[in-house]
Coordinates of C-alpha atoms and ligand atoms in Angstrom, one line a residue:
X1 CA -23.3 -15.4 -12.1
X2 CA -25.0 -12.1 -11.4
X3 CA -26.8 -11.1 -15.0
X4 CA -28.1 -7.5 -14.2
X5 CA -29.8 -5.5 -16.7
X6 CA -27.8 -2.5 -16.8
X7 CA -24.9 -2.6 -15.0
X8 CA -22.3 0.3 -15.2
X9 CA -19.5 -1.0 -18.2
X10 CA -15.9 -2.1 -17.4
X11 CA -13.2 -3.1 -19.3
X12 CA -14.0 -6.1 -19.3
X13 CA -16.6 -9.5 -19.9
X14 CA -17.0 -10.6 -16.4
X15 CA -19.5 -8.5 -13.7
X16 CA -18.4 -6.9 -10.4
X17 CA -20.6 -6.4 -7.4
X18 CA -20.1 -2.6 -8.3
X19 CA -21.3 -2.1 -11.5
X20 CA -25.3 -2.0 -10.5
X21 CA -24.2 1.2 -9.7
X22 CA -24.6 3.1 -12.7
X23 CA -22.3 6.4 -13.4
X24 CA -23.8 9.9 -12.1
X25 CA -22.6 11.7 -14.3
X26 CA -25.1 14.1 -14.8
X27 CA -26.4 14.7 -18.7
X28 CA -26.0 18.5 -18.2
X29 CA -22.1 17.9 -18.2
X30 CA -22.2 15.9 -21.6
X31 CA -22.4 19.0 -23.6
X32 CA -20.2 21.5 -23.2
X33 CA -19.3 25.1 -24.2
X34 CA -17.8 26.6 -27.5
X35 CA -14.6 27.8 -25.6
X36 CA -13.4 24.2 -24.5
X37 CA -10.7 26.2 -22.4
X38 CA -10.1 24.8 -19.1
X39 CA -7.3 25.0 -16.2
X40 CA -7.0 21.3 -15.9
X41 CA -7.6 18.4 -18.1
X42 CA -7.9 15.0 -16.1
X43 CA -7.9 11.8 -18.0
X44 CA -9.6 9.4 -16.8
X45 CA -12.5 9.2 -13.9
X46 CA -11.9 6.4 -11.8
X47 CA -10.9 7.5 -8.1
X48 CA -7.6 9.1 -8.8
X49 CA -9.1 11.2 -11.6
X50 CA -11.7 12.5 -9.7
X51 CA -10.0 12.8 -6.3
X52 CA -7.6 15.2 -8.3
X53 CA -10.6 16.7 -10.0
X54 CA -12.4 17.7 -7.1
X55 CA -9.6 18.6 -4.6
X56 CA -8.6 21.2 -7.8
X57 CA -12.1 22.3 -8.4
X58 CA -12.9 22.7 -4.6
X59 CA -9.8 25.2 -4.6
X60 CA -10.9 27.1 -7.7
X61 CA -9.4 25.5 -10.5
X62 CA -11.7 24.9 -13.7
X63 CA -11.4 21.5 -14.6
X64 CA -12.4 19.0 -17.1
X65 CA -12.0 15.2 -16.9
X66 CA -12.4 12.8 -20.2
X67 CA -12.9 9.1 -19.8
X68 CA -12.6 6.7 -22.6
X69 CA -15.8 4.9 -21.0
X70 CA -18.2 5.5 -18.1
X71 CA -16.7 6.2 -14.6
X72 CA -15.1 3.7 -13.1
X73 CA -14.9 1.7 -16.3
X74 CA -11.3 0.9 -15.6
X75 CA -9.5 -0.7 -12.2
X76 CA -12.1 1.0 -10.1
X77 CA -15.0 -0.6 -10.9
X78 CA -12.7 -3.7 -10.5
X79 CA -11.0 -3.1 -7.4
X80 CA -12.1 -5.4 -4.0
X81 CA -11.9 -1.8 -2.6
X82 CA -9.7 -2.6 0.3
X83 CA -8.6 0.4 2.8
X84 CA -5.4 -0.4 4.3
X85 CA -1.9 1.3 5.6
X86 CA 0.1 -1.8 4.9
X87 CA 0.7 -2.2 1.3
X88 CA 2.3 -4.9 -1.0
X89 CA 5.4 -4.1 -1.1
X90 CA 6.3 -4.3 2.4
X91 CA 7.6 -2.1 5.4
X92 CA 10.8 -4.5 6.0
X93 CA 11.2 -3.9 1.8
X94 CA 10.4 -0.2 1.5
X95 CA 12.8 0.6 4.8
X96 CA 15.6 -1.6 3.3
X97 CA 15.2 -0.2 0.1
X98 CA 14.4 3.4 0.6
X99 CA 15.3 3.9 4.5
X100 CA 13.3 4.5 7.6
X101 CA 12.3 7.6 7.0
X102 CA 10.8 6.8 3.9
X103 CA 8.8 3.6 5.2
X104 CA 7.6 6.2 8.1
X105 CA 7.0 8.6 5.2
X106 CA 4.8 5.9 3.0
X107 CA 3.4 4.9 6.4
X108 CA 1.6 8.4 6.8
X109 CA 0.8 8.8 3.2
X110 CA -1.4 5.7 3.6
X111 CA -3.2 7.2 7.1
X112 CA -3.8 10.8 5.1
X113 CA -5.2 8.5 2.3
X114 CA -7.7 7.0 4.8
X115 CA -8.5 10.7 6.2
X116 CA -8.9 11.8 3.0
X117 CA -11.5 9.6 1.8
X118 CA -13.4 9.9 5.8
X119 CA -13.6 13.7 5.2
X120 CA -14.5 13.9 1.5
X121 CA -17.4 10.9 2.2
X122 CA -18.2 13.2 5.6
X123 CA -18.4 16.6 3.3
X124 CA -20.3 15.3 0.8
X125 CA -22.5 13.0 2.3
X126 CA -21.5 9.7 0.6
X127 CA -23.1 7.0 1.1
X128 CA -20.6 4.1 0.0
X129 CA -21.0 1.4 3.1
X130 CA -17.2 2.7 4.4
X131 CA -16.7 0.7 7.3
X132 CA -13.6 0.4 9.5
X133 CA -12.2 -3.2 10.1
X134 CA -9.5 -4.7 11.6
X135 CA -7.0 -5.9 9.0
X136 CA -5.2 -9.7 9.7
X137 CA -2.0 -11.0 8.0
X138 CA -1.7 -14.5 8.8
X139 CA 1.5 -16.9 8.3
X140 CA 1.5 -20.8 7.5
X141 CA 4.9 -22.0 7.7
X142 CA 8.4 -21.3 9.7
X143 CA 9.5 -19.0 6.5
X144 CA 6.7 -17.0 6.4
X145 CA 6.5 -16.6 9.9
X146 CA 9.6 -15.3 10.1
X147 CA 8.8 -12.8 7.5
X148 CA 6.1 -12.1 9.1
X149 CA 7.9 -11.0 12.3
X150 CA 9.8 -8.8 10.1
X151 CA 6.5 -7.0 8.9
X152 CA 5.3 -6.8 12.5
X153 CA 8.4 -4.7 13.5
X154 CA 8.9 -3.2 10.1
X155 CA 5.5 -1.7 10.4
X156 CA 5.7 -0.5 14.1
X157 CA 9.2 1.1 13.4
X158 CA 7.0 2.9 10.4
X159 CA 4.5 3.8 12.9
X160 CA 1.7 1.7 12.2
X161 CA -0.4 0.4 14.6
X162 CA -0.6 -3.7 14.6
X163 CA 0.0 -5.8 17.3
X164 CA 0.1 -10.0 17.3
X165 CA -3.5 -11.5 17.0
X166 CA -4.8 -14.4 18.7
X167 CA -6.8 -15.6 15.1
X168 CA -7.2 -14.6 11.8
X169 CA -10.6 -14.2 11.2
X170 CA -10.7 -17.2 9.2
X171 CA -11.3 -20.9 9.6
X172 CA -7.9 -21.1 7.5
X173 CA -5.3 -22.4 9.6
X174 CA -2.2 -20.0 10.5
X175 CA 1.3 -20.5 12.3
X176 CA 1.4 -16.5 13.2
X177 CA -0.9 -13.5 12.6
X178 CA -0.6 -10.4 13.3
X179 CA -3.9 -7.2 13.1
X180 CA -3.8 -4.1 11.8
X181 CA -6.4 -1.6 13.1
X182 CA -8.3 1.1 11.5
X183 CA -8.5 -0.5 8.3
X184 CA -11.5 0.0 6.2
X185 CA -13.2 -0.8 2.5
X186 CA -16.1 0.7 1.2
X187 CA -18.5 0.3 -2.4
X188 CA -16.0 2.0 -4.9
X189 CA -18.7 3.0 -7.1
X190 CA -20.8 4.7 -4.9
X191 CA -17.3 6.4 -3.8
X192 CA -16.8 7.2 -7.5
X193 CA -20.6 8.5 -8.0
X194 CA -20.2 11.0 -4.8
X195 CA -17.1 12.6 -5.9
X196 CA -18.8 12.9 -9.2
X197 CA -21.3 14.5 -8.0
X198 CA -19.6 17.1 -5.4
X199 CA -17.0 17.7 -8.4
X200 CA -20.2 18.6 -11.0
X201 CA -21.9 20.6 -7.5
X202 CA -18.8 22.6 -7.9
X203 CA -18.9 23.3 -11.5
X204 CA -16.7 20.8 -12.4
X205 CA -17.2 19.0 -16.0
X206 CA -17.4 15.3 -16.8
X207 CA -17.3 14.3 -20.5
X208 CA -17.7 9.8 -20.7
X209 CA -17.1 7.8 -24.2
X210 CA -14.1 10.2 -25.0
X211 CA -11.1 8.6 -25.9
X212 CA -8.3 11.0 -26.0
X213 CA -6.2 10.0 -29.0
X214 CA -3.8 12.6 -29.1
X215 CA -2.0 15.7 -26.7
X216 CA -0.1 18.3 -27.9
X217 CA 2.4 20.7 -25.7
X218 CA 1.9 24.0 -27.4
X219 CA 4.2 26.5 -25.5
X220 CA 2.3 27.4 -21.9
X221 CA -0.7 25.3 -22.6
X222 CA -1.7 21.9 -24.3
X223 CA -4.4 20.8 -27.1
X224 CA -5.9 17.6 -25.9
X225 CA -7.8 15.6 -29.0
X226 CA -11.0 13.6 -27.6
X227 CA -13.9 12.5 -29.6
X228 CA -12.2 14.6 -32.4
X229 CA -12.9 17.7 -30.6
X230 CA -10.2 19.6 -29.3
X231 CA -10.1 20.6 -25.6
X232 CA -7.3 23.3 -24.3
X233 CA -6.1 23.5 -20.7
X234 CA -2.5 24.8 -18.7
X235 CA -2.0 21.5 -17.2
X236 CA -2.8 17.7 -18.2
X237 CA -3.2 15.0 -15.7
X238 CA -3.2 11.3 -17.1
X239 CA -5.0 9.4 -14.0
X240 CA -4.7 6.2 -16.4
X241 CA -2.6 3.8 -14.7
X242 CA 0.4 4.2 -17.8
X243 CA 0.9 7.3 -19.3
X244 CA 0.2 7.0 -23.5
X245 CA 3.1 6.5 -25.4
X246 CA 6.7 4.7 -25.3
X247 CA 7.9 5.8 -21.9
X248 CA 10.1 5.1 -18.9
X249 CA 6.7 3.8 -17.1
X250 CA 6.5 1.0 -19.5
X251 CA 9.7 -0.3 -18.4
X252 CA 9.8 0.6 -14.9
X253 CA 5.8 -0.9 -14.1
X254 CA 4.8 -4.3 -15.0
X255 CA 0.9 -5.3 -15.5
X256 CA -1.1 -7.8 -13.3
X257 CA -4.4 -9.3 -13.6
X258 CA -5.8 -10.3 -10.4
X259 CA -9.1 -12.2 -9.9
X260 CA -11.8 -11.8 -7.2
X261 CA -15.2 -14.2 -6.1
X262 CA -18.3 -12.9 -4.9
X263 CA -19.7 -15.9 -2.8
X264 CA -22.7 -16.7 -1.0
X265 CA -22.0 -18.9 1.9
X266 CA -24.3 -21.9 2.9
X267 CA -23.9 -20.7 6.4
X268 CA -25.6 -17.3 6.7
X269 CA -25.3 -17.0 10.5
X270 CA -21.4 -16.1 10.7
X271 CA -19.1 -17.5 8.7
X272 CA -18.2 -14.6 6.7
X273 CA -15.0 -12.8 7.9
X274 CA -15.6 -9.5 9.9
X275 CA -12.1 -7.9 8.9
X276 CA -9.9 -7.8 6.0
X277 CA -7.4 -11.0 6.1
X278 CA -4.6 -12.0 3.7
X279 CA -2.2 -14.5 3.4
X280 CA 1.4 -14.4 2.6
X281 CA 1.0 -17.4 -0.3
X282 CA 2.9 -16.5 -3.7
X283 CA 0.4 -15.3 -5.0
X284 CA -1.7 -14.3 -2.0
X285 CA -5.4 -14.7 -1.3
X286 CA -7.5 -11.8 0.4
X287 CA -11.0 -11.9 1.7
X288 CA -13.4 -9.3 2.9
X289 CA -17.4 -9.6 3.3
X290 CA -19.5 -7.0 2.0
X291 CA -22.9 -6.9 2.1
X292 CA -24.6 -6.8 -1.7
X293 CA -28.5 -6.3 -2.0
X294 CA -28.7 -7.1 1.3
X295 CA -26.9 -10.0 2.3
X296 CA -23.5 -10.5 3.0
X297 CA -20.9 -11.7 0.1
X298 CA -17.8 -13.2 0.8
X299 CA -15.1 -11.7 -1.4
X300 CA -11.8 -13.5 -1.9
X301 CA -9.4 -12.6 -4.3
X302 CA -5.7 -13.4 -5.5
X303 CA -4.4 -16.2 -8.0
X304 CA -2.8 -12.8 -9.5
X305 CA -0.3 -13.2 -12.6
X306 CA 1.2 -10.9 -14.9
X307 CA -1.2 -9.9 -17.9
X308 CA -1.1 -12.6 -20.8
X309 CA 0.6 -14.9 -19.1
X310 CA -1.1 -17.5 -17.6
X311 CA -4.8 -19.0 -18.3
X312 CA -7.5 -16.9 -16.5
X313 CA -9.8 -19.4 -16.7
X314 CA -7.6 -21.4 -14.5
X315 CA -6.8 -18.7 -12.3
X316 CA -11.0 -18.4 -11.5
X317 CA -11.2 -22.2 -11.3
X318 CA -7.8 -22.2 -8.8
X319 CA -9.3 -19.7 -6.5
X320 CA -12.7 -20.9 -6.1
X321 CA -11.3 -24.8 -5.0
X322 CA -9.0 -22.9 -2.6
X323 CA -12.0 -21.0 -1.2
X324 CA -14.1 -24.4 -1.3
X325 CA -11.5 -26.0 0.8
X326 CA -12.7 -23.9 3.7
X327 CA -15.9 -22.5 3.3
X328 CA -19.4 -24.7 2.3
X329 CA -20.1 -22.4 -0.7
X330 CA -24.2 -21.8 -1.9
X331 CA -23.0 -19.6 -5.0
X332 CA -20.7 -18.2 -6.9
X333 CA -22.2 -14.9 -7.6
X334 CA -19.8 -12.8 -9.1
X335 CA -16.7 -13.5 -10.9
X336 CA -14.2 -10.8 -12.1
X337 CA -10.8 -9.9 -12.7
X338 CA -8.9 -6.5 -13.2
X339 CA -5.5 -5.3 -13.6
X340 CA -2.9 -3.5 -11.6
X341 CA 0.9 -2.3 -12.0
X342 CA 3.3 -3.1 -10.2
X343 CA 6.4 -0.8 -10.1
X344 CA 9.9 -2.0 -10.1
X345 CA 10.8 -1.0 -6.9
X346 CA 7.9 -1.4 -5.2
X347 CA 6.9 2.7 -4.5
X348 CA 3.9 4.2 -6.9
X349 CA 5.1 7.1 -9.6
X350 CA 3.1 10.3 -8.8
X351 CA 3.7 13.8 -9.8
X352 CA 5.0 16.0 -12.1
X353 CA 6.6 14.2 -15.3
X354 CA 9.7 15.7 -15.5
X355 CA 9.8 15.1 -19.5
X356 CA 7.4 17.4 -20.0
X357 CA 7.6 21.0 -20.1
X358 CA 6.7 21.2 -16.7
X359 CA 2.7 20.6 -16.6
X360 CA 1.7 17.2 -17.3
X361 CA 1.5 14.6 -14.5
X362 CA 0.9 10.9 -13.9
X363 CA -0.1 8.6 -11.0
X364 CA 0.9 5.1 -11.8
X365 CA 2.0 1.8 -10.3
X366 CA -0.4 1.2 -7.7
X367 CA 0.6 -2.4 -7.1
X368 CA -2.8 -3.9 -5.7
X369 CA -3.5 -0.8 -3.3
X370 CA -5.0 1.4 -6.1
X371 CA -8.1 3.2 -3.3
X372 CA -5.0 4.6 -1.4
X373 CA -2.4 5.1 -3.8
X374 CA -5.3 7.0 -6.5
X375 CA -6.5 8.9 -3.3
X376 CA -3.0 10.1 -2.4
X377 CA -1.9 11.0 -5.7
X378 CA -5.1 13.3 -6.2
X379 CA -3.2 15.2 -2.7
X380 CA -0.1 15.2 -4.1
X381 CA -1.0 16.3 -8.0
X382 CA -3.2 18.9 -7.0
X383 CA -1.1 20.1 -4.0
X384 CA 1.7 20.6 -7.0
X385 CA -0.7 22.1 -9.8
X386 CA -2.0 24.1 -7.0
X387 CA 1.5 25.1 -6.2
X388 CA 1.5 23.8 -2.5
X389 CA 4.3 21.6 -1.3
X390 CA 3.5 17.9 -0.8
X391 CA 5.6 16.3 1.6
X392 CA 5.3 13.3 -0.3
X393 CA 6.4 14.7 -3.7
X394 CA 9.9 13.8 -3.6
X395 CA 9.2 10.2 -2.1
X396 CA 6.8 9.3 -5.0
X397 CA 8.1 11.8 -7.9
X398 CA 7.9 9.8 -11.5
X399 CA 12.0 11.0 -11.7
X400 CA 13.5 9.6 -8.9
X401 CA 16.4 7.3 -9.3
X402 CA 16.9 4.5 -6.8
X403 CA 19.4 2.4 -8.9
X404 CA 19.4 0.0 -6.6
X405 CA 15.9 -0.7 -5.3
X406 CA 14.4 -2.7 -7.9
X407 CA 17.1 -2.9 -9.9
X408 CA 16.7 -6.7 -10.1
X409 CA 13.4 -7.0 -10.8
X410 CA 13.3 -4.2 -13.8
X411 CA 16.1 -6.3 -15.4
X412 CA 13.5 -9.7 -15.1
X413 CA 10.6 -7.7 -16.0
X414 CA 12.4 -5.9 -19.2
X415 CA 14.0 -9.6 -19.7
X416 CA 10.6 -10.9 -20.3
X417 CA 9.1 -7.9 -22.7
X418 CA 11.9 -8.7 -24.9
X419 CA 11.4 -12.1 -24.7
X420 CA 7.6 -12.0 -25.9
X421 CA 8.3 -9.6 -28.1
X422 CA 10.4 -12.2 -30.2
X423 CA 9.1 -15.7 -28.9
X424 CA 5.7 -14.9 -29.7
X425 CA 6.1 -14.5 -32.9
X426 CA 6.9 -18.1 -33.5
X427 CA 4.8 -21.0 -32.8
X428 CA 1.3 -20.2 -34.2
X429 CA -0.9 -22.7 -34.9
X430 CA -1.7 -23.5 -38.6
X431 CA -5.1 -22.7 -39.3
X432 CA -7.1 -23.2 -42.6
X433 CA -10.1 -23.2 -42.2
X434 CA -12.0 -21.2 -39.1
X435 CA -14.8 -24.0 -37.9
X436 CA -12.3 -25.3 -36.0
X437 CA -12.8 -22.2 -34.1
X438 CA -15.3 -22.7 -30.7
X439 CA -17.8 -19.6 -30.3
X440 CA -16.2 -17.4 -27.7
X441 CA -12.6 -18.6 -28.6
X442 CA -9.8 -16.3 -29.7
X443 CA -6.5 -17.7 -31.1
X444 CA -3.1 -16.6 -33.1
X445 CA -3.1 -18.4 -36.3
X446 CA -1.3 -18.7 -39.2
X447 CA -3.5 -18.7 -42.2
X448 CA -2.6 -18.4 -45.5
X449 CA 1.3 -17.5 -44.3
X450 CA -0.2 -14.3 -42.4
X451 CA -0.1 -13.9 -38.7
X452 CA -3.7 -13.6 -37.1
X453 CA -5.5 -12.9 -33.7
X454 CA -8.4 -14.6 -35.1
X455 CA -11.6 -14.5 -32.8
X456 CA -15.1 -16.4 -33.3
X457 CA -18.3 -14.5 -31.9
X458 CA -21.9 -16.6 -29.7
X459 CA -23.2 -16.0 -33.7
X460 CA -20.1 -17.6 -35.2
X461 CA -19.1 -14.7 -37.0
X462 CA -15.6 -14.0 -37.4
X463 CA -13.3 -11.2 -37.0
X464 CA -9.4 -11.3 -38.0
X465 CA -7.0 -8.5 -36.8
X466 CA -3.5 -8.5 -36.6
X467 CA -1.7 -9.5 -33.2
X468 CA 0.8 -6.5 -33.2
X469 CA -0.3 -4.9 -30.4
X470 CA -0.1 -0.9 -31.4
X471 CA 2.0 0.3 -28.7
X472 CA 5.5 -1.0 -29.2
X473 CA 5.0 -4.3 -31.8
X474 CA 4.3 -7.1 -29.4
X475 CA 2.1 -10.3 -30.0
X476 CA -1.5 -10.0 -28.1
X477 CA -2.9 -13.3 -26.4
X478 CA -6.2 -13.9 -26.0
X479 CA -8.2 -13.7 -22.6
X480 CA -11.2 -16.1 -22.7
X481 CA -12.8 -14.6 -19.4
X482 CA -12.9 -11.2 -20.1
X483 CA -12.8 -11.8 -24.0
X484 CA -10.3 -9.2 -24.8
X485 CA -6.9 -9.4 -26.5
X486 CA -3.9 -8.9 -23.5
X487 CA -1.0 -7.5 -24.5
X488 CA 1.9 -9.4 -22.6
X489 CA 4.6 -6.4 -22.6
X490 CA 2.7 -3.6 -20.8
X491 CA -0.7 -4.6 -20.2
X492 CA -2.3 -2.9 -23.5
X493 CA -5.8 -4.5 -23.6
X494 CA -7.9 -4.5 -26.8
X495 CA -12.0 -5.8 -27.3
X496 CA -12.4 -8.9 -29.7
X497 CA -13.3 -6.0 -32.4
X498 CA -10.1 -4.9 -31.6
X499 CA -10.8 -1.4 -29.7
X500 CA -8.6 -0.2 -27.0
X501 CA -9.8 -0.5 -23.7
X502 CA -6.8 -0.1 -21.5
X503 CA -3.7 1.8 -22.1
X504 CA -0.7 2.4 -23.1
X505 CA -1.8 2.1 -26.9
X506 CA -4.3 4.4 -28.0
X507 CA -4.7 2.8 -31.3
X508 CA -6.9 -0.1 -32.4
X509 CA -5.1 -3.4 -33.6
X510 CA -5.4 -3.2 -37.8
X511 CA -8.3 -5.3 -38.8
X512 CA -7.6 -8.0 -41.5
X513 CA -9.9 -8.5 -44.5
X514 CA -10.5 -12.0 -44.7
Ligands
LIG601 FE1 3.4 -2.3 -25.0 FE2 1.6 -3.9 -26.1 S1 1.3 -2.7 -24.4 S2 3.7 -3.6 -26.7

């Protein structure tokens, strides 16, 4: 593992390749004027935060965006920053569910996504390493190779342009695969840094460590309380994966951790994969190579489950012997995991929410193609705020109503909130006395007939806080590899001193004095 000296902060333990590149925000922006009146709030400055906040302040808007830590703190300093107009959810599922138009529809959002990001980095001079690849999906068996031909005419019918491949880019063995050109990936924190710094160019502000804890609608315009100052503005955009709060997002999205490798191979003369491949395995692999401090890395990713689930520790240690099953591996360099949403019927929410009276927005449930998906929403959110039609507003508007796309799934997913919410609550272990406790360990206990997240510190020291996780009552489960406290229901994250660090709750879990 990579131990940097200052790395840019995340929320989470492990490291990223990414996060030697520290936030640009400039110190200038950290103090700001008496008046605190701005057009457009933006909360939260990882790439769909700022691609909103520049395309707004590039046509004139005033704009402020908050964020609870540094730039990129959140999914975008954890993203394996793949570029790519074929998504998860599928062209053969979007087209069944929402109809050719739409998949052809979804098909261009995901090519202006790519333009988007070529012109901005072209503007502004960005250097972030984006490269163009060729992207491979690859079957292994009969079933999935007949899915697979169902993608490859799916995705022409959409207007994509992929074509059967010969190989897959990897010494993996396939039945089928099938390539994907003009795909790309680039450093998402040099991305980050370059829109920071065209947005600031443009008088654009940037406040970091300011956790907004509270909006209010107050007729035309809203009060937004961060860092217990108040900031005013005529429209709010929260670029926060889920919106604060008890909404209709909580139910319709459903969190998901997914884990990446930074490797080093034993063979540095051309091993490493020159595109972007992925399997079809439940849950998929991906791998990309990029090159870090000079040489290349081999990143491979997947092992994905939904957040407090399953054991992250095994989910490192099950994609690192897949990976050694076909590469001779030097290092293991990097380590990390982040977390995604994946909407019920597989199409992100992005626009105006229609709740509100009229001027807040969201951009949420990305699945695992955040780069596009944030890119696109900062077109479509400031095309609306802007007063522009976006011809992908009504495709991706937060208030559409596709009863039967996804209908199953947000049944499942709802069927297994309510069943944490009451399971949970039984079965702690009996605890007495903390030494039983290993440093770096967090557990729910019972002691002394009171329900604990209790969690032991590299010093030994203690801390006890109580498990209901502050967004709608759930039990939190600890994650040993990012030591933070997963909430199972809608991916609400908390540090071991019980902080928020991911959304939807924006209040801490209540300590408890021992
Ligand atoms: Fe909703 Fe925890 S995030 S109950």
């Amino acid at each position: 593992m990579k131990n940097s000296k200052e790395i840019n902060p995340r929320d989470g333990n492990t490291e990223s390749p990414w996060q030697s590149v520290i936030s640009s925000v400039s110190d200038a922006t950290r103090v700001i004027a008496e008046t605190d009146a701005f057009e457009v709030i933006i909360i939260g400055a990882g790439i769909t935060g700022l691609t909103t906040a520049l395309l707004l302040q590039k046509a004139g808007k005033k704009c402020l965006v908050l964020e609870a830590g540094k730039a990129g703190f959140g999914t975008t300093g954890g993203t394996s920053a793949h570029l790519n107009t074929f998504f998860d959810a599928t062209y053969p599922e979007i087209e069944s569910d929402f109809g050719l138009h739409a998949a052809k529809e979804v098909a261009d959002s995901g090519k202006e996504a790519m333009s988007i990001i070529a012109s901005l980095v072209k503007e502004y001079e960005i250097d972030c390493d984006l490269e163009y690849k060729d992207g491979y999906l690859f079957s292994e068996n009969k079933k999935e190779t007949g899915q697979l031909r169902e993608i490859l005419e799916a995705s022409r019918r959409a207007g994509i342009a992929v074509t059967e491949a010969e190989n897959n880019d990897l010494p993996v063995p396939f039945d089928m695969a099938i390539r994907f050109s003009h795909q790309g990936q680039f450093h998402p924190l040099k991305y980050v840094n370059g829109l920071i710094a065209a947005f600031q160019e443009l008088g654009g502000t940037v406040l970091e460590d300011c956790f907004v804890t509270e909006h209010k609608e107050v007729d035309n315009s809203l009060e937004v309380v961060a860092g217990g100052r108040s900031f005013y503005a005529e429209q709010l955009v929260y670029a926060t994966h889920m919106p604060p709060g008890i909404t209709a997002f909580s139910f319709r999205c459903a969190p998901y951790r997914s884990y990446v490798l930074g490797l080093r191979l034993k063979d540095k003369s051309g091993n490493y994969p020159t595109g972007l491949v992925y399997d079809m395995q439940e849950p998929y692999h991906y791998f990309r190579t990029h090159v870090v401090d000079g040489e290349p890395l081999l990143i491979v990713g997947g092992e994905d489950h939904k957040t407090g689930h399953d054991d992250p520790e095994q989910a490192f240690a099950n994609l690192e012997k897949y990976a050694r099953q076909y590469y001779q591996i030097e290092s293991v360099e990097y380590r990390w995991s982040s977390q995604y949403y994946i909407p019920v019927d597989g199409l992100p929410y992005i626009g105006r929410l229609a709740a509100s009276k009229r001027n807040i927005y969201i951009a949420t449930g990305f699945n695992g193609n955040g780069m596009m998906f944030g890119t696109i929403s900062g077109k479509v959110i400031s095309d609306q705020i802007l007063g522009v039609e976006n011809r992908y507003g009504d495709l991706y508007a937060p208030s559409r109503l596709k009863p039967v796309a996804g209908f199953s799934e947000f049944v499942k997913e709802n069927a297994d909130v309510a069943w944490h919410f009451v399971a949970d609550r039984f079965g702690a272990e009996d605890m007495d006395k903390f030494s039983e406790l290993k440093k770096g360990e967090g557990k729910i206990v019972e002691f002394k007939g009171e329900q604990l997240a209790v969690y032991k510190d590299q010093q030994g020291k203690v801390t006890a806080l109580s498990p209901v996780c502050t967004h709608a009552g759930c039990f939190v489960n600890f994650n040993a590899a990012e030591q933070s406290w997963d909430c199972p229901c809608h991916g609400g994250r908390f540090d071991t001193s019980g902080k928020v660090i991911c959304g939807p709750p924006r209040k801490d879990l209540r300590w408890v004095d021992l």
